[in-house]
Coordinates of C-alpha atoms in Angstrom, one line a residue:
Chain A
M1 CA 194.1 78.1 222.6
E2 CA 190.3 76.6 222.9
D3 CA 189.9 73.1 223.9
N4 CA 188.1 72.4 221.0
A5 CA 191.6 73.6 218.7
I6 CA 194.0 71.2 222.0
L7 CA 192.2 68.1 220.7
E8 CA 192.4 68.9 217.9
L9 CA 196.7 68.6 217.9
F10 CA 196.5 65.9 220.0
F11 CA 193.7 64.0 217.3
A12 CA 196.7 65.4 215.2
R13 CA 199.4 63.6 217.3
S14 CA 201.4 66.6 217.8
E15 CA 203.3 67.4 220.6
Q16 CA 202.0 70.8 220.4
A17 CA 198.6 69.8 222.3
I18 CA 200.6 68.9 225.4
R19 CA 202.4 72.0 225.1
E20 CA 199.3 74.1 225.3
L21 CA 197.7 71.3 227.7
D22 CA 200.2 73.5 229.7
S23 CA 200.4 77.2 229.0
K24 CA 196.8 77.0 229.8
Y25 CA 196.1 74.5 232.0
G26 CA 199.5 74.3 234.1
K27 CA 199.5 76.1 236.6
L28 CA 195.9 74.6 237.2
C29 CA 197.6 71.1 237.0
R30 CA 200.8 72.3 239.2
T31 CA 198.6 73.7 242.3
L32 CA 195.6 71.3 243.2
S33 CA 199.1 67.9 242.9
L34 CA 201.0 70.7 245.2
N35 CA 197.5 71.1 247.9
I36 CA 197.8 66.9 247.6
L37 CA 201.2 66.3 248.5
G38 CA 203.1 69.3 249.5
N39 CA 206.1 69.4 248.0
S40 CA 206.8 71.0 244.1
Q41 CA 209.5 67.3 242.2
D42 CA 206.7 65.5 243.4
A43 CA 204.3 67.7 242.5
E44 CA 205.5 68.0 238.6
E45 CA 205.9 64.6 238.5
C46 CA 202.3 64.3 239.1
V47 CA 201.5 67.0 236.2
N48 CA 203.8 65.7 233.6
D49 CA 202.7 61.9 234.6
A50 CA 199.1 62.9 233.7
Y51 CA 199.9 64.5 230.7
L52 CA 201.2 61.6 229.8
G53 CA 198.0 60.2 230.5
T54 CA 196.5 62.3 228.9
W55 CA 198.4 61.6 225.3
N56 CA 197.6 58.2 226.0
A57 CA 193.9 58.7 226.0
I58 CA 193.3 61.4 223.3
P59 CA 192.7 59.4 221.2
P60 CA 190.9 57.8 221.3
A61 CA 188.3 59.7 223.8
R62 CA 187.3 63.0 223.7
P63 CA 187.4 64.5 227.1
S64 CA 184.0 67.1 227.1
P65 CA 184.9 69.3 229.3
L66 CA 188.9 68.7 229.0
T67 CA 189.4 70.4 232.7
A68 CA 187.2 68.8 234.6
F69 CA 189.3 65.2 232.4
L70 CA 192.6 66.9 233.4
C71 CA 192.2 67.5 237.0
K72 CA 190.5 64.3 238.3
I73 CA 193.3 62.1 236.5
V74 CA 196.1 65.0 238.3
R75 CA 194.4 64.4 241.6
N76 CA 194.3 60.5 241.6
L77 CA 198.0 60.6 240.8
S78 CA 198.8 63.2 243.3
L79 CA 196.0 60.8 245.9
T80 CA 197.9 57.9 244.6
R81 CA 201.8 59.3 245.5
Y82 CA 200.3 60.9 248.9
R83 CA 199.7 57.7 250.1
A84 CA 202.7 55.0 249.1
N85 CA 204.8 59.3 250.6
R86 CA 202.8 58.3 253.7
A87 CA 203.5 55.1 253.7
A88 CA 207.7 55.8 253.5
K89 CA 206.4 58.2 256.0
R90 CA 207.3 61.5 253.7
G91 CA 204.7 63.2 255.0
G92 CA 202.4 65.3 252.6
G93 CA 200.3 68.5 251.7
C94 CA 196.5 67.0 252.2
T95 CA 196.8 65.6 255.7
V96 CA 194.8 68.5 257.2
A97 CA 192.2 68.3 255.0
L98 CA 191.8 64.6 256.0
E99 CA 191.9 65.8 259.4
E100 CA 188.7 67.8 259.1
L101 CA 186.8 64.7 257.3
E102 CA 187.9 62.5 260.1
S103 CA 185.9 64.7 262.8
C104 CA 182.7 63.2 260.7
L105 CA 183.2 60.8 259.0
A106 CA 185.9 59.3 260.7
S107 CA 183.3 56.7 262.5
P108 CA 184.0 52.7 264.6
R109 CA 180.1 52.4 263.4
T110 CA 179.9 52.8 259.7
V111 CA 176.6 51.0 258.7
E112 CA 179.8 49.3 256.1
G113 CA 182.8 50.5 256.1
D114 CA 182.9 49.7 252.4
L115 CA 180.5 50.9 251.0
A116 CA 180.4 50.7 247.0
E117 CA 182.4 53.7 245.8
Q118 CA 179.2 54.4 243.6
E119 CA 177.1 54.0 246.0
L120 CA 179.4 57.1 247.5
K121 CA 179.8 59.0 244.3
R122 CA 176.6 59.5 244.0
L123 CA 175.2 60.2 248.2
I124 CA 178.3 62.8 247.8
E125 CA 176.8 64.3 245.1
C126 CA 172.6 64.3 246.3
F127 CA 174.5 65.9 249.5
L128 CA 176.5 68.9 246.9
D129 CA 172.7 68.9 245.2
T130 CA 171.7 70.6 249.1
L131 CA 174.3 73.5 249.8
S132 CA 174.5 76.7 247.8
Q133 CA 175.9 77.3 244.5
E134 CA 178.2 79.2 247.4
N135 CA 178.4 76.7 250.0
R136 CA 179.6 73.6 247.5
I137 CA 182.1 75.8 246.1
L138 CA 184.0 76.1 249.4
F139 CA 183.0 72.9 250.0
L140 CA 184.6 72.0 246.4
R141 CA 188.0 74.2 246.7
R142 CA 188.5 72.2 249.8
Y143 CA 188.6 68.7 249.7
W144 CA 188.7 68.0 246.8
F145 CA 190.9 71.5 244.8
V146 CA 192.5 71.5 249.2
D147 CA 193.1 74.9 249.5
S148 CA 194.0 76.8 252.2
Y149 CA 192.1 78.7 253.8
G150 CA 193.8 81.5 252.7
D151 CA 193.5 80.7 249.3
I152 CA 189.8 80.0 249.1
A153 CA 189.6 83.4 250.8
R154 CA 191.9 84.7 248.2
R155 CA 189.3 83.8 244.9
T156 CA 186.0 84.5 246.7
G157 CA 186.4 87.4 248.6
L158 CA 185.6 85.7 252.0
S159 CA 187.2 86.0 255.0
E160 CA 189.3 83.4 256.0
K161 CA 187.7 83.2 259.2
N162 CA 183.9 83.6 257.1
V163 CA 186.2 80.8 254.6
S164 CA 186.4 78.6 257.9
V165 CA 183.0 79.0 259.5
R166 CA 181.3 78.0 256.7
L167 CA 183.1 75.1 256.4
T168 CA 182.8 73.8 259.8
R169 CA 178.1 74.5 258.6
I170 CA 179.2 72.4 256.3
R171 CA 181.3 69.7 258.4
K172 CA 178.3 69.1 260.2
Q173 CA 175.1 69.2 257.2
L174 CA 177.2 66.4 255.9
K175 CA 177.4 64.4 258.8
H176 CA 173.8 64.9 259.4
Y177 CA 173.1 64.0 256.2
L178 CA 175.5 60.6 256.6
R179 CA 173.5 60.0 258.8
E180 CA 169.9 60.3 257.9
Q181 CA 171.1 58.6 254.6
E182 CA 172.6 55.6 257.5
V183 CA 175.6 55.4 256.4
L184 CA 176.9 56.5 259.9
L185 CA 175.2 55.7 262.6
Chain B
M1 CA 183.7 54.8 256.1
S2 CA 187.8 55.7 256.3
T3 CA 188.6 59.0 255.0
E4 CA 189.9 58.0 252.0
Q5 CA 187.6 56.3 251.6
F6 CA 185.2 59.8 251.0
F7 CA 187.9 61.7 249.7
S8 CA 188.6 58.8 246.7
A9 CA 184.7 58.7 246.2
L10 CA 184.6 62.7 245.9
G11 CA 187.5 62.7 243.0
T12 CA 183.9 60.6 241.0
I13 CA 182.3 63.5 240.9
D14 CA 180.4 65.4 238.2
D15 CA 182.3 66.9 236.4
K16 CA 179.9 70.7 236.5
Y17 CA 180.5 70.7 240.3
I18 CA 184.6 70.8 238.7
L19 CA 184.0 72.9 236.6
E20 CA 182.2 75.2 238.8
A21 CA 184.5 75.2 241.6
V22 CA 187.0 76.3 238.7
T23 CA 185.2 78.9 237.6
C24 CA 184.7 80.7 240.2
Q25 CA 187.1 83.9 241.3
R26 CA 186.3 86.9 243.0
N27 CA 186.6 90.5 241.2
Q28 CA 189.8 92.0 240.6
K29 CA 191.2 94.7 239.9
S30 CA 193.9 94.8 236.7
G31 CA 194.7 96.4 233.6
R32 CA 196.9 98.8 232.5
L33 CA 192.9 100.9 231.6
R34 CA 192.5 101.0 235.5
W35 CA 188.8 99.1 235.3
G36 CA 186.7 98.4 238.1
A37 CA 186.1 94.9 238.2
V38 CA 188.4 93.1 235.3
A39 CA 189.6 89.9 235.0
A40 CA 186.3 87.7 236.1
C41 CA 186.1 84.1 235.9
L42 CA 186.0 82.5 232.6
C43 CA 189.8 83.0 231.3
L44 CA 191.7 80.8 230.3
L45 CA 190.1 77.7 232.8
G46 CA 186.8 77.3 232.1
L47 CA 184.8 78.6 229.9
G48 CA 185.3 76.1 226.5
G49 CA 185.0 73.6 228.5
F50 CA 182.1 75.2 231.2
F51 CA 179.9 75.3 227.8
L52 CA 181.0 72.0 226.4
S53 CA 179.5 70.7 229.5
G54 CA 176.2 72.0 228.1
I55 CA 176.1 69.3 224.9
L56 CA 173.6 67.8 223.9
Y57 CA 174.5 63.8 224.3
P58 CA 173.1 61.3 220.7
R59 CA 171.0 59.1 222.8
G60 CA 173.3 55.6 222.6
T61 CA 176.3 57.1 223.5
S62 CA 178.7 57.8 226.9
Q63 CA 177.4 59.2 229.6
D64 CA 180.6 58.6 231.0
P65 CA 181.4 61.9 233.8
V66 CA 184.8 62.1 232.9
V67 CA 184.6 60.4 229.3
Q68 CA 182.4 62.5 227.7
D69 CA 181.1 62.1 223.6
I70 CA 180.6 65.7 221.8
A71 CA 178.0 66.3 220.0
A72 CA 179.6 68.4 217.2
L73 CA 179.2 69.4 214.4
D74 CA 181.5 70.2 211.2
F75 CA 179.8 72.4 208.5
N76 CA 180.5 75.0 206.2
G77 CA 184.5 75.0 207.7
C78 CA 183.5 75.8 211.0
F79 CA 183.2 73.9 214.5
Y80 CA 179.6 73.9 215.5
E81 CA 178.4 72.4 218.9
V82 CA 174.8 70.7 219.7
C83 CA 172.9 71.9 222.8
D84 CA 169.4 71.3 224.1
L85 CA 170.0 72.5 227.3
D86 CA 168.2 76.4 228.2
W87 CA 170.4 78.4 230.5
V88 CA 173.5 77.8 226.9
L89 CA 171.1 78.9 224.4
E90 CA 169.8 81.7 226.8
K91 CA 173.1 82.6 227.2
H92 CA 173.2 82.4 222.9
G93 CA 170.4 85.0 222.3
L94 CA 168.4 82.2 221.9
P95 CA 164.7 80.9 223.1
G96 CA 165.5 78.2 226.0
K97 CA 163.7 76.1 223.2
I98 CA 164.3 75.0 220.3
T99 CA 161.2 74.5 218.4
A100 CA 160.6 72.4 214.8
E101 CA 158.6 76.2 214.2
M102 CA 162.3 77.9 214.0
A103 CA 163.7 75.2 212.1
G104 CA 164.5 77.5 208.7
E105 CA 165.7 76.3 205.2
H106 CA 166.0 72.4 205.1
L107 CA 170.3 72.5 204.7
A108 CA 171.1 69.2 204.8
Y109 CA 171.2 65.4 206.6
L110 CA 174.2 64.5 209.0
Q111 CA 174.6 61.1 210.3
R112 CA 176.8 60.2 214.0
D113 CA 180.0 58.9 213.3
D114 CA 180.1 57.3 216.0
G115 CA 178.4 58.8 218.3
T116 CA 181.1 61.4 218.5
R117 CA 180.6 64.2 216.3
Y118 CA 177.3 64.7 213.3
E119 CA 178.6 65.0 209.7
E120 CA 176.4 65.9 206.0
T121 CA 175.9 63.0 204.2
T122 CA 174.5 62.7 200.5
A123 CA 171.7 60.3 202.1
Q124 CA 167.9 61.6 203.2
T125 CA 168.2 60.7 207.3
E126 CA 166.1 61.1 209.7
I127 CA 168.7 63.8 211.3
E128 CA 168.8 67.4 209.8
L129 CA 170.6 70.8 209.7
Y130 CA 168.0 73.8 209.5
Q131 CA 168.7 77.6 209.0
Y132 CA 167.0 79.2 212.1
A133 CA 164.0 80.7 210.8
P134 CA 164.9 84.4 213.4
S135 CA 167.5 84.7 211.7
P136 CA 168.7 82.6 209.0
C137 CA 173.0 83.1 209.0
R138 CA 176.0 81.1 210.4
G139 CA 176.2 81.5 213.5
V140 CA 173.0 78.8 215.0
Y141 CA 171.8 76.2 212.4
V142 CA 168.3 74.3 214.1
V143 CA 169.5 70.7 214.4
R144 CA 166.3 67.8 213.9
D145 CA 167.6 64.6 215.7
G146 CA 164.5 62.1 214.9
E147 CA 161.5 64.6 217.3
R148 CA 163.6 66.3 219.1
Y149 CA 165.4 69.7 218.2
A150 CA 168.9 71.4 219.3
A151 CA 171.0 74.4 218.5
A152 CA 174.0 73.9 215.8
L153 CA 176.2 76.8 217.9
F154 CA 178.6 79.1 215.6
C155 CA 182.8 78.0 218.3
N156 CA 184.8 78.6 215.9
I157 CA 186.2 78.5 211.9
W158 CA 188.9 76.0 210.6
Q159 CA 191.7 77.5 210.5
L160 CA 194.3 75.4 208.3
D161 CA 197.0 76.0 210.9
S162 CA 197.8 77.2 214.0
N163 CA 198.6 80.6 212.3
T164 CA 196.1 81.2 209.8
H165 CA 193.4 83.4 211.2
T166 CA 190.4 85.6 210.2
E167 CA 189.6 89.5 209.9
F168 CA 187.0 90.6 212.7
S169 CA 184.2 91.3 210.4
E170 CA 184.5 88.0 209.2
L171 CA 182.5 87.4 211.9
Y172 CA 179.9 89.5 212.2
R173 CA 179.5 88.3 208.7
I174 CA 178.5 84.7 210.5
Y175 CA 176.4 85.9 212.9
G176 CA 174.8 88.3 209.8
A177 CA 176.1 91.6 211.0
G178 CA 176.9 93.9 207.6
A179 CA 177.1 96.5 209.7
A180 CA 177.2 99.2 213.1
Q181 CA 173.4 98.8 213.2
D182 CA 172.9 95.3 213.5
I183 CA 174.3 95.6 217.2
S184 CA 171.9 97.0 219.6
A185 CA 174.1 96.7 223.2
I186 CA 177.7 95.8 223.8
A187 CA 178.1 95.0 227.3
H188 CA 181.0 94.2 229.5
T189 CA 180.3 90.4 231.5
E190 CA 181.9 89.4 234.4
S191 CA 181.2 85.7 236.0
R192 CA 181.1 85.3 239.4
W193 CA 179.9 81.8 240.8
G194 CA 179.1 80.9 238.0
Q195 CA 176.9 83.1 236.9
E196 CA 177.5 85.9 234.2
A197 CA 176.8 89.6 235.2
V198 CA 176.7 92.3 233.5
V199 CA 179.6 95.0 234.8
G200 CA 178.3 98.9 234.7
H201 CA 176.4 100.3 232.4
I202 CA 175.3 98.3 228.6
V203 CA 177.0 100.5 225.9
T204 CA 173.6 101.1 223.2
E205 CA 174.5 104.8 222.5
P206 CA 174.2 104.2 217.7
E207 CA 177.3 106.2 218.2
A208 CA 179.2 104.3 220.1
I209 CA 178.5 101.0 219.1
A210 CA 179.7 102.7 215.3
Q211 CA 182.9 103.4 216.4
F212 CA 183.1 100.1 218.0
Y213 CA 181.8 98.5 215.0
A214 CA 184.1 100.9 212.7
M215 CA 187.3 100.1 215.3
T216 CA 187.5 96.4 215.7
T217 CA 186.6 95.0 211.9
A218 CA 190.3 98.0 211.7
L219 CA 191.7 96.2 213.6
A220 CA 194.8 94.0 212.1
S221 CA 194.1 90.2 212.6
Y222 CA 197.0 87.7 213.9
G223 CA 197.5 84.2 213.9
N224 CA 198.4 81.5 217.3
D225 CA 202.0 81.9 216.4
D226 CA 203.1 85.1 215.1
F227 CA 200.7 86.5 218.2
Q228 CA 202.1 84.3 220.7
D229 CA 205.8 85.7 219.3
A230 CA 205.0 89.2 219.7
V231 CA 203.7 89.2 223.3
F232 CA 205.7 86.3 224.8
R233 CA 209.3 86.4 223.7
G234 CA 212.3 86.6 225.2
I235 CA 210.2 84.4 228.9
P236 CA 211.8 81.6 229.9
E237 CA 210.1 78.8 229.5
E238 CA 210.2 78.3 233.2
A239 CA 208.5 81.4 233.0
M240 CA 205.6 80.6 230.6
P241 CA 202.7 79.2 232.9
D242 CA 203.1 82.2 235.1
A243 CA 203.4 84.8 232.2
N244 CA 199.9 82.7 231.1
T245 CA 198.6 83.5 233.6
A246 CA 198.8 87.0 234.4
F247 CA 197.8 87.4 230.0
A248 CA 195.2 84.8 230.6
E249 CA 194.5 87.1 234.4
D250 CA 194.4 90.3 232.2
G251 CA 191.8 89.2 229.5
I252 CA 188.1 91.2 230.1
S253 CA 185.0 89.0 227.7
V254 CA 183.2 91.6 226.2
R255 CA 179.5 90.3 224.7
I256 CA 178.2 91.4 221.6
E257 CA 174.4 91.5 220.9
L258 CA 172.8 92.2 217.5
T259 CA 169.3 93.1 216.3
S260 CA 168.2 89.5 215.7
G261 CA 169.0 88.8 219.4
L262 CA 172.4 86.0 219.0
R263 CA 175.1 86.9 221.3
F264 CA 178.5 86.6 221.0
S265 CA 181.5 86.9 222.7
L266 CA 185.4 88.5 223.3
R267 CA 187.9 89.3 224.8
V268 CA 189.9 92.1 225.9
Y269 CA 193.4 92.4 227.4
P270 CA 193.8 95.7 227.8
G271 CA 197.3 95.3 230.2
Y272 CA 198.5 94.5 226.5
G273 CA 196.9 95.5 223.5
W274 CA 195.6 91.8 222.2
I275 CA 191.7 91.3 221.2
Y276 CA 191.0 87.2 220.5
T277 CA 187.9 85.4 219.1
P278 CA 187.1 82.2 220.0
G279 CA 185.2 82.4 217.0
T280 CA 187.7 82.5 214.9
L281 CA 190.5 81.4 216.9
S282 CA 192.6 85.4 215.4
Y283 CA 193.8 87.7 218.0
Y284 CA 193.8 92.0 217.4
K285 CA 196.1 94.3 218.1
M286 CA 194.2 97.1 219.9
D287 CA 195.2 100.8 217.9
E288 CA 194.9 104.2 219.5
A289 CA 191.2 103.8 218.9
A290 CA 190.4 100.5 220.5
Y291 CA 192.2 102.0 223.5
Q292 CA 190.0 105.5 223.4
W293 CA 186.6 103.5 222.9
F294 CA 187.5 100.8 225.8
E295 CA 189.0 103.9 227.6
T296 CA 185.6 106.1 227.6
Y297 CA 183.4 103.3 227.3
F298 CA 184.6 100.5 229.9
K299 CA 186.4 102.7 232.2

């Protein structure tokens, strides 16, 4: 079903909207949440919470595009759950991806420990614009969707080794960029 | 800056980056017809969303990257979206820029309803809807909002409920095509890294086009409920997400280009024997002639 038609169901307060949403985006949402949490039960709960959040938001919201709107909710809820799980020492699925970024971000010598999120968002978007489309997609699949190297390789047709090498280069570019922007010293 | 701070901020980036990453997918081999590189990326995910990312926002409305208003238009029982982005226009076979010269016969005055959509009004406003002069039809209109010109691109017919359906021929009529001679090309397209590309050769032979036109206009149409019943009946609820995904991955995009230059697309699911057109929100069951046509020309 088209996104517009799903939105109309939400506006009509038809519970069919949730079924259509799940039918169309359920797999995407569950995969994203599972990548972050590494636990299918937690992922299922997060996706259900995301559906509830969407139900409460629409109307009045009429998100466009619906895909990104839903993915952002799922990612936020999953990261919140991930932090709670980690605090409770239950581990999680996105630890490796976070550790990869650690090498280019975690420096005690950052200019501002609490750089405003909006400013950081702007910097990230500028950095993404400097990448080729293929590299941008690799970066997003790894650090936004927390896909494994194998998943990215299957999706893009590249070898796992190639994905790994390219991501290493992109992280180096990111570090260089953040230094240039004087975010890292 | 902590890694988690970066990770969180990354979650707020503009939707266009997310859509780009969602809609990419490598070629896959699938389907009953053993077509070569099939299963492009604009399956269930993304096509609508990707397209919607190019919407013209009425000035003064929300530009929030998460919850953005849609400049939608309801007109004559159809749903349109108003857009002035060159790559979206070109995808629909229009020039990259809509200008005053393209505004044909005046059709209606419009007003903006709380910034999210345009609607027809009897009052004379500064927003007007015109025929698209180079090719007057219901597939595309010109919107003048003050001094700004944009295209209103046909999205779909409003259906009364989830089981109402429309004949395929109506889709041709919407784009002003009343006969096979109005079609100039039929192409199997796929998207890789977000770019639409033609797969194999483009069908331009008059005889093949005539067969395609006759075949599609003869197909029986189904509403969504009947289609769901025909394809997914008996599948346990827990297996439905996978069944839906398998169906989506079987689909290929077929682009129809008219002699007027206008283009529209449909989805063909060869492994399941169905055709879907977003414009009619209807499904069409493939018959022997349909299988034969796709076997012959898109093998």
